[in-house]
Tab-separated table of C-alpha atoms and ligand atoms in Angstrom:
chain	number	residue	atom	x	y	z
A	605	UNK	CA	-8.034	0.608	12.343
A	606	UNK	CA	-8.692	3.710	14.863
A	607	UNK	CA	-6.161	2.385	17.122
A	608	UNK	CA	-4.452	6.158	16.690
A	609	UNK	CA	-7.450	7.913	17.034
A	610	UNK	CA	-9.115	5.647	20.387
A	611	UNK	CA	-6.319	4.097	22.894
A	612	UNK	CA	-7.056	-0.111	22.488
A	613	UNK	CA	-9.874	0.497	20.127
A	614	UNK	CA	-12.042	1.945	23.051
A	615	UNK	CA	-14.039	4.425	24.105
A	616	UNK	CA	-14.948	4.802	27.699
A	617	UNK	CA	-18.214	5.956	29.029
A	618	UNK	CA	-21.248	5.659	26.911
A	619	UNK	CA	-23.857	3.319	26.078
A	620	UNK	CA	-24.901	2.839	22.894
A	621	UNK	CA	-22.371	5.504	21.160
A	622	UNK	CA	-22.576	6.105	17.718
A	623	UNK	CA	-20.036	8.583	15.716
A	624	UNK	CA	-21.134	9.185	12.485
A	625	UNK	CA	-18.940	11.043	10.082
A	626	UNK	CA	-19.876	12.611	6.603
A	627	UNK	CA	-17.152	13.962	4.163
A	628	UNK	CA	-18.498	15.965	1.547
A	629	UNK	CA	-18.191	14.213	-2.471
A	630	UNK	CA	-15.925	16.923	-3.705
A	631	UNK	CA	-14.377	19.229	-1.073
A	632	UNK	CA	-13.992	16.688	1.602
A	633	UNK	CA	-15.282	19.317	4.282
A	634	UNK	CA	-16.638	16.558	7.153
A	635	UNK	CA	-19.188	16.846	9.520
A	636	UNK	CA	-18.940	14.672	12.357
A	637	UNK	CA	-22.125	13.958	14.792
A	638	UNK	CA	-21.457	12.429	17.998
A	639	UNK	CA	-24.695	10.843	19.773
A	640	UNK	CA	-25.497	8.101	22.405
A	641	UNK	CA	-28.371	6.595	24.829
A	642	UNK	CA	-26.610	7.507	28.085
A	643	UNK	CA	-23.516	8.418	29.945
A	644	UNK	CA	-22.168	5.543	31.986
A	645	UNK	CA	-22.120	6.556	35.630
A	646	UNK	CA	-21.713	3.176	37.210
A	647	UNK	CA	-19.848	1.266	35.432
A	648	UNK	CA	-16.578	-0.368	36.382
A	649	UNK	CA	-14.730	2.695	36.013
A	650	UNK	CA	-17.035	5.087	37.137
A	651	UNK	CA	-14.887	7.419	38.861
A	652	UNK	CA	-13.316	8.156	35.165
A	653	UNK	CA	-14.909	11.109	33.116
A	654	UNK	CA	-15.969	9.674	29.690
A	655	UNK	CA	-13.615	10.103	26.802
A	656	UNK	CA	-14.374	13.282	25.093
A	657	UNK	CA	-14.752	11.614	21.956
A	658	UNK	CA	-14.567	14.848	19.454
A	659	UNK	CA	-11.068	16.305	21.407
A	660	UNK	CA	-9.948	12.982	19.909
A	661	UNK	CA	-10.933	12.986	16.567
A	662	UNK	CA	-9.767	16.438	16.300
A	663	UNK	CA	-5.863	15.953	15.549
A	664	UNK	CA	-7.034	13.209	12.587
A	665	UNK	CA	-9.446	16.029	11.323
A	666	UNK	CA	-7.235	18.854	11.312
A	667	UNK	CA	-9.163	22.542	10.945
A	668	UNK	CA	-12.082	20.285	9.508
A	669	UNK	CA	-14.866	19.456	11.497
A	670	UNK	CA	-18.209	20.485	11.308
A	671	UNK	CA	-20.170	19.976	14.363
A	672	UNK	CA	-23.584	22.179	12.797
A	673	UNK	CA	-25.477	19.829	10.485
A	674	UNK	CA	-27.084	23.619	8.866
A	675	UNK	CA	-23.490	24.904	8.298
A	676	UNK	CA	-22.394	21.037	6.918
A	677	UNK	CA	-25.217	21.278	4.442
A	678	UNK	CA	-24.596	24.755	3.598
A	679	UNK	CA	-21.208	23.696	2.519
A	680	UNK	CA	-21.936	20.839	0.078
A	681	UNK	CA	-24.591	23.022	-1.704
A	682	UNK	CA	-21.304	25.917	-2.024
A	683	UNK	CA	-19.356	22.535	-3.489
A	684	UNK	CA	-17.832	23.282	-7.144
A	685	UNK	CA	-17.418	19.763	-8.574
A	686	UNK	CA	-16.229	20.948	-11.642
A	687	UNK	CA	-13.125	22.191	-10.412
A	688	UNK	CA	-9.952	19.913	-9.950
A	689	UNK	CA	-6.133	20.583	-8.735
A	690	UNK	CA	-4.386	19.633	-11.691
A	691	UNK	CA	-3.733	18.274	-14.920
A	692	UNK	CA	-5.069	14.498	-16.315
A	693	UNK	CA	-2.624	12.142	-17.039
A	694	UNK	CA	-5.109	9.357	-17.653
A	695	UNK	CA	-8.814	8.973	-17.956
A	696	UNK	CA	-10.526	5.465	-18.243
A	697	UNK	CA	-13.984	4.087	-17.882
A	698	UNK	CA	-15.058	1.474	-16.021
A	699	UNK	CA	-18.099	-0.736	-15.125
A	700	UNK	CA	-19.119	-2.029	-11.813
A	701	UNK	CA	-21.257	-5.517	-10.763
A	702	UNK	CA	-24.562	-4.005	-12.117
A	703	UNK	CA	-23.204	-3.188	-15.564
A	704	UNK	CA	-23.105	0.752	-14.743
A	705	UNK	CA	-20.459	2.383	-16.658
A	706	UNK	CA	-18.413	5.163	-14.905
A	707	UNK	CA	-15.321	7.165	-16.058
A	708	UNK	CA	-12.630	8.020	-13.992
A	709	UNK	CA	-9.324	10.644	-14.269
A	710	UNK	CA	-5.838	10.613	-13.018
A	711	UNK	CA	-4.866	13.918	-11.963
A	712	UNK	CA	-1.243	15.129	-11.377
A	713	UNK	CA	-1.952	17.497	-8.567
A	714	UNK	CA	0.024	20.364	-8.099
A	715	UNK	CA	0.823	21.047	-4.512
A	716	UNK	CA	1.368	25.048	-5.205
A	717	UNK	CA	-2.216	24.894	-6.790
A	718	UNK	CA	-4.162	27.796	-4.492
A	719	UNK	CA	-6.375	25.492	-2.291
A	720	UNK	CA	-4.912	21.907	-2.488
A	721	UNK	CA	-2.600	21.815	0.370
A	722	UNK	CA	-5.638	22.238	2.613
A	723	UNK	CA	-8.114	19.952	0.510
A	724	UNK	CA	-5.467	17.291	0.674
A	725	UNK	CA	-5.305	17.606	4.448
A	726	UNK	CA	-9.157	17.494	4.313
A	727	UNK	CA	-9.462	14.115	2.244
A	728	UNK	CA	-6.452	11.943	3.759
A	729	UNK	CA	-8.254	12.117	7.169
A	730	UNK	CA	-10.105	8.972	5.341
A	731	UNK	CA	-6.730	6.714	5.444
A	732	UNK	CA	-6.745	6.945	9.388
A	733	UNK	CA	-10.073	4.891	9.628
A	734	UNK	CA	-8.686	2.428	6.680
A	735	UNK	CA	-4.806	2.193	6.820
A	736	UNK	CA	-2.979	0.251	9.918
A	737	UNK	CA	-0.932	3.235	11.287
A	738	UNK	CA	-1.604	5.457	8.314
A	739	UNK	CA	0.209	8.946	8.582
A	740	UNK	CA	-0.147	12.321	7.474
A	741	UNK	CA	2.651	13.999	5.031
A	742	UNK	CA	4.275	17.175	5.562
A	743	UNK	CA	3.129	19.022	2.167
A	744	UNK	CA	5.116	21.831	2.686
A	745	UNK	CA	7.939	19.648	1.580
A	746	UNK	CA	8.285	20.450	-2.213
A	747	UNK	CA	9.590	16.419	-2.776
A	748	UNK	CA	6.224	15.000	-2.671
A	749	UNK	CA	4.078	14.040	-5.634
A	750	UNK	CA	0.212	13.157	-5.194
A	751	UNK	CA	-1.997	11.494	-7.903
A	752	UNK	CA	-5.297	11.960	-6.856
A	753	UNK	CA	-8.012	9.939	-8.313
A	754	UNK	CA	-11.461	11.352	-9.265
A	755	UNK	CA	-15.071	9.786	-10.468
A	756	UNK	CA	-16.602	11.590	-13.130
A	757	UNK	CA	-20.384	11.768	-13.444
A	758	UNK	CA	-22.344	14.088	-15.926
A	759	UNK	CA	-25.442	16.472	-14.258
A	760	UNK	CA	-26.855	18.476	-16.564
A	761	UNK	CA	-24.852	19.628	-19.144
A	762	UNK	CA	-21.926	19.613	-16.832
A	763	UNK	CA	-19.073	17.299	-16.003
A	764	UNK	CA	-18.744	16.992	-11.906
A	765	UNK	CA	-15.767	15.444	-10.518
A	766	UNK	CA	-15.052	13.522	-6.901
A	767	UNK	CA	-12.317	12.712	-5.293
A	768	UNK	CA	-12.202	8.802	-4.834
A	769	UNK	CA	-8.315	7.740	-3.815
A	770	UNK	CA	-4.836	8.977	-4.539
A	771	UNK	CA	-1.414	8.089	-3.980
A	772	UNK	CA	1.200	10.044	-2.349
A	773	UNK	CA	4.824	9.320	-3.415
A	774	UNK	CA	8.041	10.667	-1.938
A	775	UNK	CA	11.451	11.692	-4.549
A	776	UNK	CA	14.300	10.887	-2.600
A	777	UNK	CA	16.983	12.896	-4.676
A	778	UNK	CA	20.592	12.178	-4.692
A	779	UNK	CA	22.499	10.910	-8.064
A	780	UNK	CA	19.552	9.627	-8.855
A	781	UNK	CA	16.061	9.536	-7.833
A	782	UNK	CA	14.391	7.195	-6.070
A	783	UNK	CA	10.434	7.541	-5.832
A	784	UNK	CA	8.797	5.998	-3.127
A	785	UNK	CA	5.369	4.945	-2.513
A	786	UNK	CA	3.895	6.279	0.380
A	787	UNK	CA	-0.200	6.719	0.979
A	788	UNK	CA	-2.408	4.552	-1.290
A	789	UNK	CA	-6.237	4.897	-0.610
A	790	UNK	CA	-9.312	4.024	-2.809
A	791	UNK	CA	-12.573	4.402	-1.090
A	792	UNK	CA	-14.252	1.728	0.423
A	793	UNK	CA	-17.374	1.462	-1.959
A	794	UNK	CA	-15.505	1.546	-5.059
A	795	UNK	CA	-12.939	-1.171	-3.744
A	796	UNK	CA	-12.187	-4.422	-5.523
A	797	UNK	CA	-13.371	-2.984	-9.046
A	798	UNK	CA	-9.826	-2.685	-10.373
A	799	UNK	CA	-9.351	0.975	-9.651
A	800	UNK	CA	-6.341	0.503	-7.742
A	801	UNK	CA	-4.327	-1.028	-10.345
A	802	UNK	CA	-5.317	1.661	-12.909
A	803	UNK	CA	-4.220	4.017	-9.772
A	804	UNK	CA	-0.643	2.078	-8.980
A	805	UNK	CA	-0.550	1.786	-12.855
A	806	UNK	CA	-1.009	5.470	-13.836
A	807	UNK	CA	1.859	5.876	-10.411
A	808	UNK	CA	4.136	4.017	-12.451
A	809	UNK	CA	3.882	5.341	-15.638
A	810	UNK	CA	3.824	8.753	-14.479
A	811	UNK	CA	6.954	8.473	-12.327
A	812	UNK	CA	8.826	6.592	-15.460
A	813	UNK	CA	7.699	9.216	-17.869
A	814	UNK	CA	8.945	12.879	-15.944
A	815	UNK	CA	11.756	12.077	-13.796
A	816	UNK	CA	14.520	11.060	-16.164
A	817	UNK	CA	16.889	10.287	-13.786
A	818	UNK	CA	14.343	7.624	-12.217
A	819	UNK	CA	16.445	4.729	-10.438
A	820	UNK	CA	13.766	3.087	-8.609
A	821	UNK	CA	10.227	2.675	-7.119
A	822	UNK	CA	9.547	1.514	-4.000
A	823	UNK	CA	6.893	1.453	-1.752
A	824	UNK	CA	6.622	2.184	2.518
A	825	UNK	CA	5.593	-0.551	4.305
A	826	UNK	CA	3.078	-1.794	2.296
A	827	UNK	CA	0.679	-3.960	3.799
A	828	UNK	CA	-0.841	-7.413	2.524
A	829	UNK	CA	-3.328	-6.222	-0.014
A	830	UNK	CA	-1.044	-3.688	-1.471
A	831	UNK	CA	1.537	-6.100	-1.677
A	832	UNK	CA	-0.384	-8.842	-3.625
A	833	UNK	CA	-1.881	-6.086	-6.146
A	834	UNK	CA	1.159	-4.611	-7.067
A	835	UNK	CA	2.994	-8.188	-7.591
A	836	UNK	CA	0.337	-8.909	-9.831
A	837	UNK	CA	0.600	-5.576	-11.636
A	838	UNK	CA	4.639	-6.110	-11.801
A	839	UNK	CA	3.992	-9.518	-13.364
A	840	UNK	CA	1.536	-8.551	-15.476
A	841	UNK	CA	4.407	-5.937	-17.115
A	842	UNK	CA	7.230	-8.324	-16.804
A	843	UNK	CA	5.572	-11.581	-17.956
A	844	UNK	CA	6.180	-11.045	-22.029
A	845	UNK	CA	9.868	-10.090	-21.392
A	846	UNK	CA	11.564	-12.766	-23.309
A	847	UNK	CA	14.235	-13.235	-20.360
A	848	UNK	CA	11.720	-13.773	-18.433
A	849	UNK	CA	10.076	-16.706	-20.367
A	850	UNK	CA	9.065	-20.474	-18.690
A	851	UNK	CA	12.778	-21.710	-19.787
A	852	UNK	CA	14.789	-19.108	-18.573
A	853	UNK	CA	13.358	-19.008	-15.632
A	854	UNK	CA	14.351	-22.708	-14.739
A	855	UNK	CA	17.918	-21.492	-15.353
A	856	UNK	CA	17.956	-18.929	-12.558
A	857	UNK	CA	18.135	-15.287	-11.955
A	858	UNK	CA	20.295	-13.776	-13.841
A	859	UNK	CA	21.902	-10.757	-14.253
A	860	UNK	CA	19.784	-9.413	-17.506
A	861	UNK	CA	16.579	-10.419	-15.535
A	862	UNK	CA	17.823	-7.763	-13.027
A	863	UNK	CA	19.199	-5.276	-15.615
A	864	UNK	CA	15.594	-5.387	-17.668
A	865	UNK	CA	13.516	-5.301	-14.392
A	866	UNK	CA	15.371	-2.172	-13.135
A	867	UNK	CA	15.810	-0.184	-16.113
A	868	UNK	CA	13.246	-0.691	-17.761
A	869	UNK	CA	10.422	-1.210	-15.262
A	870	UNK	CA	12.071	0.220	-11.783
A	871	UNK	CA	11.763	-2.596	-10.361
A	872	UNK	CA	14.033	-2.776	-6.997
A	873	UNK	CA	16.312	-5.628	-6.733
A	874	UNK	CA	14.177	-7.330	-4.252
A	875	UNK	CA	10.935	-6.783	-6.044
A	876	UNK	CA	13.155	-7.918	-9.370
A	877	UNK	CA	13.798	-11.137	-7.105
A	878	UNK	CA	10.062	-11.517	-5.916
A	879	UNK	CA	8.847	-11.274	-9.027
A	880	UNK	CA	11.373	-14.212	-10.712
A	881	UNK	CA	10.161	-16.230	-7.622
A	882	UNK	CA	6.734	-16.042	-8.395
A	883	UNK	CA	7.052	-16.732	-11.890
A	884	UNK	CA	9.534	-19.642	-11.869
A	885	UNK	CA	6.916	-21.324	-8.754
A	886	UNK	CA	4.230	-20.942	-11.434
A	887	UNK	CA	5.868	-22.775	-14.456
A	888	UNK	CA	7.700	-25.462	-11.385
A	889	UNK	CA	4.217	-26.284	-9.771
A	890	UNK	CA	3.607	-29.175	-12.317
A	891	UNK	CA	6.699	-30.456	-12.513
A	892	UNK	CA	8.380	-32.076	-8.806
A	893	UNK	CA	12.121	-31.739	-10.431
A	894	UNK	CA	11.692	-28.080	-11.115
A	895	UNK	CA	9.743	-27.471	-8.197
A	896	UNK	CA	12.836	-29.269	-5.779
A	897	UNK	CA	15.004	-27.103	-7.735
A	898	UNK	CA	12.918	-24.046	-7.281
A	899	UNK	CA	12.988	-24.468	-3.603
A	900	UNK	CA	16.552	-25.190	-3.214
A	901	UNK	CA	16.887	-22.188	-4.827
A	902	UNK	CA	14.780	-19.982	-2.731
A	903	UNK	CA	16.621	-21.702	0.468
A	904	UNK	CA	20.037	-21.034	-1.084
A	905	UNK	CA	19.164	-17.045	-1.681
A	906	UNK	CA	17.787	-16.623	2.052
A	907	UNK	CA	20.450	-18.369	3.104
A	908	UNK	CA	23.182	-16.079	1.400
A	909	UNK	CA	20.833	-13.029	2.220
A	910	UNK	CA	20.819	-13.584	5.792
A	911	UNK	CA	24.688	-14.467	6.097
A	912	UNK	CA	25.603	-11.489	3.718
A	913	UNK	CA	23.140	-8.793	3.995
A	914	UNK	CA	21.681	-8.875	7.701
A	915	UNK	CA	21.195	-5.238	7.540
A	916	UNK	CA	18.118	-5.902	5.367
A	917	UNK	CA	16.366	-8.072	8.254
A	918	UNK	CA	16.687	-6.316	11.291
A	919	UNK	CA	13.662	-7.683	12.977
A	920	UNK	CA	14.525	-10.896	12.331
A	921	UNK	CA	14.900	-13.504	14.640
A	922	UNK	CA	17.617	-15.445	12.777
A	923	UNK	CA	19.666	-11.999	12.709
A	924	UNK	CA	19.351	-12.050	16.311
A	925	UNK	CA	20.472	-14.721	16.576
A	926	UNK	CA	23.267	-14.520	14.540
A	927	UNK	CA	24.285	-11.383	15.980
A	928	UNK	CA	24.179	-12.696	19.507
A	929	UNK	CA	26.490	-15.907	18.467
A	930	UNK	CA	28.477	-13.753	16.906
A	931	UNK	CA	29.501	-11.601	19.511
A	932	UNK	CA	29.632	-14.265	22.038
A	933	UNK	CA	32.322	-16.199	19.895
A	934	UNK	CA	34.333	-12.484	19.858
A	935	UNK	CA	34.103	-12.406	15.717
A	936	UNK	CA	34.395	-16.011	15.375
A	937	UNK	CA	31.695	-17.490	13.061
A	938	UNK	CA	31.758	-21.144	14.404
A	939	UNK	CA	28.520	-22.557	15.767
A	940	UNK	CA	27.898	-25.618	17.593
A	941	UNK	CA	25.595	-28.595	16.307
A	942	UNK	CA	22.644	-26.910	18.648
A	943	UNK	CA	22.928	-23.632	17.364
A	944	UNK	CA	23.630	-24.591	13.679
A	945	UNK	CA	20.227	-26.708	14.176
A	946	UNK	CA	18.557	-23.647	15.454
A	947	UNK	CA	19.694	-21.653	12.310
A	948	UNK	CA	18.446	-24.148	10.185
A	949	UNK	CA	15.199	-24.470	11.347
A	950	UNK	CA	14.582	-20.446	11.031
A	951	UNK	CA	15.854	-20.740	7.766
A	952	UNK	CA	13.687	-23.295	7.050
A	953	UNK	CA	10.482	-21.260	8.549
A	954	UNK	CA	11.437	-18.110	6.407
A	955	UNK	CA	11.508	-20.573	3.419
A	956	UNK	CA	8.340	-21.824	4.361
A	957	UNK	CA	6.596	-18.326	5.124
A	958	UNK	CA	7.847	-16.852	2.131
A	959	UNK	CA	6.826	-19.542	0.024
A	960	UNK	CA	3.422	-19.797	1.246
A	961	UNK	CA	3.275	-15.768	0.681
A	962	UNK	CA	4.024	-16.831	-3.177
A	963	UNK	CA	1.350	-19.392	-3.030
A	964	UNK	CA	-1.344	-17.194	-2.069
A	965	UNK	CA	-0.014	-14.084	-4.704
A	966	UNK	CA	-0.177	-17.261	-7.438
A	967	UNK	CA	-4.021	-18.063	-6.388
A	968	UNK	CA	-4.618	-14.287	-7.539
A	969	UNK	CA	-2.475	-14.311	-10.782
A	970	UNK	CA	-3.790	-16.640	-12.725
A	971	UNK	CA	-5.391	-14.603	-15.354
A	972	UNK	CA	-1.924	-12.586	-15.447
A	973	UNK	CA	-0.432	-16.139	-17.260
A	974	UNK	CA	-0.723	-17.020	-20.857
A	975	UNK	CA	0.551	-20.434	-22.146
A	976	UNK	CA	4.368	-19.851	-23.195
B	566	COA	C1	-5.620	-1.785	-1.156
B	566	COA	C2	-6.022	-0.859	-2.406
B	566	COA	C3	-5.780	0.345	-2.285
B	566	COA	C4	-7.085	-1.681	-3.519
B	566	COA	O1	-8.057	-0.752	-4.287
B	566	COA	P1	-9.091	-1.667	-4.634
B	566	COA	O2	-9.677	-0.535	-5.804
B	566	COA	O3	-9.532	-2.406	-4.008
B	566	COA	O4	-8.052	-2.933	-6.009
B	566	COA	P2	-8.456	-3.350	-7.072
B	566	COA	O5	-10.047	-3.648	-7.334
B	566	COA	O6	-7.455	-2.736	-8.134
B	566	COA	O7	-7.455	-4.809	-6.627
B	566	COA	C5	-6.489	-5.205	-6.634
B	566	COA	C6	-6.020	-6.078	-6.251
B	566	COA	O8	-6.097	-6.308	-5.168
B	566	COA	C7	-5.997	-7.070	-4.032
B	566	COA	N1	-7.187	-7.235	-3.445
B	566	COA	C8	-7.859	-5.903	-3.430
B	566	COA	N2	-9.059	-5.722	-2.155
B	566	COA	C9	-9.201	-7.005	-1.833
B	566	COA	C10	-9.282	-7.395	-0.512
B	566	COA	N3	-10.400	-6.791	-0.269
B	566	COA	N4	-8.621	-8.632	-0.134
B	566	COA	C11	-7.769	-9.198	-0.910
B	566	COA	N5	-6.987	-8.772	-1.886
B	566	COA	C12	-7.498	-7.579	-2.737
B	566	COA	C13	-6.329	-8.415	-5.138
B	566	COA	O9	-5.468	-8.878	-5.445
B	566	COA	C14	-6.850	-7.338	-6.332
B	566	COA	O10	-6.635	-8.292	-7.343
B	566	COA	P3	-7.721	-9.322	-7.921
B	566	COA	O11	-9.208	-8.820	-7.974
B	566	COA	O12	-7.145	-9.329	-9.019
B	566	COA	O13	-7.549	-10.553	-6.884
B	566	COA	C15	-7.741	-0.666	-1.433
B	566	COA	O14	-8.107	-1.963	-1.071
B	566	COA	C16	-7.399	0.545	-0.038
B	566	COA	O15	-7.579	1.785	-0.597
B	566	COA	N6	-7.629	-0.234	0.593
B	566	COA	C17	-7.504	0.583	1.782
B	566	COA	C18	-5.760	1.194	2.431
B	566	COA	C19	-4.960	0.619	2.059
B	566	COA	O16	-4.805	-0.442	2.717
B	566	COA	N7	-3.849	0.862	1.170
B	566	COA	C20	-2.262	0.272	1.192
B	566	COA	C21	-1.324	0.789	1.848
B	566	COA	S1	-0.121	0.369	1.656
């Protein structure tokens, strides 16, 4: 994930290079130690200066690199882990694989709290190493909202808190408000313990309970893992809704489904449809007739989407082909046999890809299902 820092994820000019990056557990101040066995003097690019590792790292750790170990140790000693920047919106306990129970708090951080922006600038450096093409946000824009996940522990007779994840959201305000989840991160050593679910659930609840005119919650360029987590959570919300019951699903996607998904859960149209398709796929799997009907429904929907709202699919091969053909035929919408064949193959490829994604989600959501 370091391609933003080091071109092609390569560092030139060293033998046995090691970069150690330490974060103070509470304040997220950072100590970076760079060491190597030797500088390459006779490699293939011997005429080049070795890369300046610190200079390359600097922009991604704004005002937050300490290179003096003593200075860093002093800073860690001064850390105040009994302080958190905001109000608690949720708390829960979690048991790890070894049976150890830990408390967690989800904090709604107020951007105007003294010191918070500087703290977030330090902590968010972590995402550069764990989210592909991650970006920092402009904290001077008041439309940002940030929830932090803190791990809680008791040292002596005091509660101590350490930040272990966060979610940032941007509010687009027009007549109504659309919230877009932007950065979402759980520290690697606490991943796969269900904390991502908890934070996402708390994010939905926070947005729904604090923004009166909230219209929908969207996500900015979600990756595969996040998408799976979101789909799982969305399904767990909707699965008990009568409009999404097994036999309702077999009838096709209805306005009532869309209405409940949008009004009650703030799903986007695409997400409402996706959740419906996942559920319908699940219930159709063991019934070949229903499965065939489901596949036809998916194909019909994809086809309609390509033809009617091609703007959703700017990078899609099918759209490019369509646009090419349309401009060639100067507005005339007729394709020859070969072109139609190409379109139909591409459409089928899209459908297969989509169903493949659904199938892989299904393998991970079995626990959300109850016998209906
Ligand atoms: C994505 C992320 C937030 C998930 O948080 P998490 O606490 O590990 O997730 P959870 O333990 O709550 O698991 C939620 C679901 O996510 C999926 N998931 C989580 N980690 C996964 C992994 N390594 N591989 C595949 N699926 C994974 C699973 O579907 C899981 O549900 P399951 O355990 O029932 O199968 C976390 O992995 C992370 O911070 N990754 C790096 C940053 C990132 O990619 N952020 C998303 C940017 S859009």
